[in-house]
CSV table of C-alpha atoms in Angstrom, one decimal:
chain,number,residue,atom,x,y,z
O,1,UNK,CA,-7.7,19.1,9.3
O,2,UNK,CA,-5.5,16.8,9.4
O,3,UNK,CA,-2.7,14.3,7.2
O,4,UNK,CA,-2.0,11.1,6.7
O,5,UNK,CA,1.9,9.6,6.9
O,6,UNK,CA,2.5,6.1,6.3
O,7,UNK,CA,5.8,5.1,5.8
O,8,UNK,CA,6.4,1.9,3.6
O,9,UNK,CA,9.0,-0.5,4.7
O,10,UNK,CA,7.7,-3.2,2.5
O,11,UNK,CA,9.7,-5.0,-0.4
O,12,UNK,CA,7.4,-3.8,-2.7
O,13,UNK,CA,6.7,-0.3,-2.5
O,14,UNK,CA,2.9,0.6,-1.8
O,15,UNK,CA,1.5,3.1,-3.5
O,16,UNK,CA,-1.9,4.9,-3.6
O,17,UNK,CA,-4.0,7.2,-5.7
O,18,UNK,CA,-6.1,8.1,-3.0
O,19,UNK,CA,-6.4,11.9,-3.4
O,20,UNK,CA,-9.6,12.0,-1.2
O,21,UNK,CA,-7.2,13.1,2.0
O,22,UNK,CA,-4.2,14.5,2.9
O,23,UNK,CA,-1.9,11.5,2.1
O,24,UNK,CA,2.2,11.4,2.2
O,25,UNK,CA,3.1,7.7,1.5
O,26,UNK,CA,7.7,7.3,2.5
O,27,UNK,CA,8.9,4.1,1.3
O,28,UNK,CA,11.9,3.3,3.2
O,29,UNK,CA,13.9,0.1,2.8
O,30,UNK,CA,15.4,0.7,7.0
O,31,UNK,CA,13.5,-1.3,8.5
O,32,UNK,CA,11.7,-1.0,12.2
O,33,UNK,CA,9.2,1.0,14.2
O,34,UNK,CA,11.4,2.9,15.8
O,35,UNK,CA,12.7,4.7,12.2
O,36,UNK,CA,9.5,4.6,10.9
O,37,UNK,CA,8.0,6.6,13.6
O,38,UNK,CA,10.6,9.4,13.5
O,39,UNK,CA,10.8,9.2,9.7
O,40,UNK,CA,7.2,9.9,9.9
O,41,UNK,CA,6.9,12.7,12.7
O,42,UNK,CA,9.9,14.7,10.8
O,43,UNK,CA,7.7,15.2,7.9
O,44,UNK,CA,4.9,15.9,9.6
O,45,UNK,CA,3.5,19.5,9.2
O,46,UNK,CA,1.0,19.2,12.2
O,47,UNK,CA,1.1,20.6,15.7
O,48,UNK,CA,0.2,17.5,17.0
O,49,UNK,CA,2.2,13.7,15.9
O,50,UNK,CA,-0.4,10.7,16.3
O,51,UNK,CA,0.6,7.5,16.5
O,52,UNK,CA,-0.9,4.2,15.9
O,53,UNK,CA,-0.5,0.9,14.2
O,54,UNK,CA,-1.1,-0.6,11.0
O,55,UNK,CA,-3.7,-3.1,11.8
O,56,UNK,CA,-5.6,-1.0,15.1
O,57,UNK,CA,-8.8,0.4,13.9
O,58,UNK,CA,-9.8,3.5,15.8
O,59,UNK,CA,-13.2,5.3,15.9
O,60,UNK,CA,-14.3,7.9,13.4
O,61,UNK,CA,-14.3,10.3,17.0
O,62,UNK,CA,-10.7,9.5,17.3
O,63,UNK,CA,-8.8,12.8,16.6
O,64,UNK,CA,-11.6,14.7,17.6
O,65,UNK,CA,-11.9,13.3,21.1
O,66,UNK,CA,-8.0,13.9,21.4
O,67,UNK,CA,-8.1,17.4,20.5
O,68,UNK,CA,-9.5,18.8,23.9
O,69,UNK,CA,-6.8,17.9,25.9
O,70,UNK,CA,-4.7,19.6,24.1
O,71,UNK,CA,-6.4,23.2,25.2
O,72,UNK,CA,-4.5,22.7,28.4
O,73,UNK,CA,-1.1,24.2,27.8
O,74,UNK,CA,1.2,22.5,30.1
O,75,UNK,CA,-0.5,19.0,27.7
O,76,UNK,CA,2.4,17.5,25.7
O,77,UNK,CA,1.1,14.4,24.8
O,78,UNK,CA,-1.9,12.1,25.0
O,79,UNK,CA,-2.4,8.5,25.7
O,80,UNK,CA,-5.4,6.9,24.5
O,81,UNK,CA,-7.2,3.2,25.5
O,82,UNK,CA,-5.8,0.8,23.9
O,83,UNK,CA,-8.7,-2.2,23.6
O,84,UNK,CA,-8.5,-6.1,22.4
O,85,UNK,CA,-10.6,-9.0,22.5
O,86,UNK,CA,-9.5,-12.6,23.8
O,87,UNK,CA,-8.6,-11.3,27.0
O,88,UNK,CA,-8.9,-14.0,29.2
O,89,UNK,CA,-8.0,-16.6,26.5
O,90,UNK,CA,-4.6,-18.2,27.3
O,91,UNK,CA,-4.1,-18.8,23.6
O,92,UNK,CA,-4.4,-15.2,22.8
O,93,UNK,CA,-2.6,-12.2,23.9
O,94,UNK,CA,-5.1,-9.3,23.9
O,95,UNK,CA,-3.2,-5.9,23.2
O,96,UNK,CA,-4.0,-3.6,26.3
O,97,UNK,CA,-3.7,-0.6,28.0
O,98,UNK,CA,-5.8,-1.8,31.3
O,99,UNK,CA,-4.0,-1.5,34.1
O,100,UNK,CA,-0.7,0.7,33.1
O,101,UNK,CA,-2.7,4.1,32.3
O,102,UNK,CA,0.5,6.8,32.8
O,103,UNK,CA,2.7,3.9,33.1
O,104,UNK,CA,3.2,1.7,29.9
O,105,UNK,CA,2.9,4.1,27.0
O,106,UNK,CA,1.9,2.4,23.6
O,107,UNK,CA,2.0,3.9,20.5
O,108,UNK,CA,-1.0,2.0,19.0
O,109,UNK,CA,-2.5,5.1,20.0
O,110,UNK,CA,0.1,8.1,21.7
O,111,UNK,CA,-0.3,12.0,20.4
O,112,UNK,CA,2.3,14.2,20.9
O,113,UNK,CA,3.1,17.7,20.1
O,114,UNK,CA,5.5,18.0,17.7
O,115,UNK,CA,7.0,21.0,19.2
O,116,UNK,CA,7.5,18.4,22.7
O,117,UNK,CA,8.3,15.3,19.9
O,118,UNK,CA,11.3,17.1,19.1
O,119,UNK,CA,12.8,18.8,22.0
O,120,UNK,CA,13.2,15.5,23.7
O,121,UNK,CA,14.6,13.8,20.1
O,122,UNK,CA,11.8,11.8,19.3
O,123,UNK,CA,12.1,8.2,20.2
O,124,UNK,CA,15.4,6.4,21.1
O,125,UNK,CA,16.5,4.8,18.2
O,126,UNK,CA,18.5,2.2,20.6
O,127,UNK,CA,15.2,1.1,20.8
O,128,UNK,CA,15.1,-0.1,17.1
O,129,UNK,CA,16.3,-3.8,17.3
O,130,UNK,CA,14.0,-5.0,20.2
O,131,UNK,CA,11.5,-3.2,19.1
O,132,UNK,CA,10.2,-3.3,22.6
O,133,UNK,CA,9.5,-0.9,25.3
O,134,UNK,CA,10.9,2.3,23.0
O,135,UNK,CA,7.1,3.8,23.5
O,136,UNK,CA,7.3,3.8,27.3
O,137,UNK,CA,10.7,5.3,27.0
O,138,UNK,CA,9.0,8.1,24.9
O,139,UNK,CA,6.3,8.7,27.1
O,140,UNK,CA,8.2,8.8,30.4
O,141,UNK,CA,10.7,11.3,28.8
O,142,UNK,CA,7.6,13.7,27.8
O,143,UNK,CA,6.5,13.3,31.4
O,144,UNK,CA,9.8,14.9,32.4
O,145,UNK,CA,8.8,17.6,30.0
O,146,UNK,CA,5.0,18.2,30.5
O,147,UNK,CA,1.5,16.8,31.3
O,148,UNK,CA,0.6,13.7,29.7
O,149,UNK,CA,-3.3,12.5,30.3
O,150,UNK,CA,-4.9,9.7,29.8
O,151,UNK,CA,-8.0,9.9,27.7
O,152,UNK,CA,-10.9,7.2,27.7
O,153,UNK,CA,-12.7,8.4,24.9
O,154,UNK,CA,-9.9,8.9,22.2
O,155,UNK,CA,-9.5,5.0,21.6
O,156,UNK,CA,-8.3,2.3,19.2
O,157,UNK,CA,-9.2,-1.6,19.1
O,158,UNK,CA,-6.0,-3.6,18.4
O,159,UNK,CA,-6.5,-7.2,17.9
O,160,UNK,CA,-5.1,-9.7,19.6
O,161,UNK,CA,-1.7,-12.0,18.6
O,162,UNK,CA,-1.9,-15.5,19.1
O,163,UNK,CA,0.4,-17.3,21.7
O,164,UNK,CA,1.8,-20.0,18.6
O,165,UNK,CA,4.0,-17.0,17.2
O,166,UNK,CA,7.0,-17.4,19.1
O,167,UNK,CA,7.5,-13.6,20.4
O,168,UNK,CA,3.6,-13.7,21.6
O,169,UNK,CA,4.4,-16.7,23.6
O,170,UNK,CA,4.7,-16.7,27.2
O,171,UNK,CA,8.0,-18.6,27.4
């Protein structure tokens, strides 16, 4: 019971003749993650917006593992571990959650309700052209709005980016 968005902000549109799921493909030539996000949560039809990133792979027990915390009705939103490899290598950096549980927000793996998604205007597009720190933002405003757990169990891998690219690097 659920659907998939992706929104397209390649050159090329994608497209997909995937009819085995619930699939709504948006090409959008706007670029950033930021406008993708809320280009995707305003067509949503779900109760619930999930979040995560093109190149995380999450368990098939995903969703399902999310769902429970949701039975609590002051729940707004969910934040999910958030896993990598490399993570002691200094020529990697490991995408991670460990250590900023409540704190760092990513959207690799966030729900929210939609109903809390859009009371609080989704995320900041201001956000858009760093393209840095508009998940935290997100997730602090929906704790000014509701409960937002931390769940073990509903997590994604997201592999690591090596230090060579130049916004991966530590300088």
């Amino acid at each position: 019971d659920f659907e998939v968005i992706v929104v397209d902000q390649s050159t090329i549109p994608f497209s997909s003749d995937d009819s085995a799921m619930d699939l709504t493909i948006i090409h959008s030539a706007v670029r950033g993650q930021v406008h993708a996000r809320n280009l995707g949560a305003n067509v949503a039809r779900g109760k619930v917006i999930v979040c995560t990133d093109d190149d995380c792979e999450p368990p098939d027990t995903w969703l399902s593992s999310a769902r429970t915390c949701f039975d609590c009705p002051d729940v707004v939103g969910v934040e999910g571990r958030c896993f990598s490899d490399h993570m002691h290598d200094p020529d990697w950096r490991p995408v991670h959650n460990y250590g900023v549980e409540g704190l760092g927000f990513m959207t690799c793996n966030m729900f929210v309700t939609s109903e809390a998604f859009h009371a609080i205007g989704g995320f900041d597009i201001a956000f858009d052209e760093d393209q840095f720190r508009y998940d935290t933002d997100l997730g602090w405003r929906l704790q000014a709005i509701g409960n937002v757990p931390f769940s073990e169990a509903a997590y994604v891998y997201h592999p690591p980016w090596r230090r060579c690219i130049a916004r991966e690097s530590t300088e």
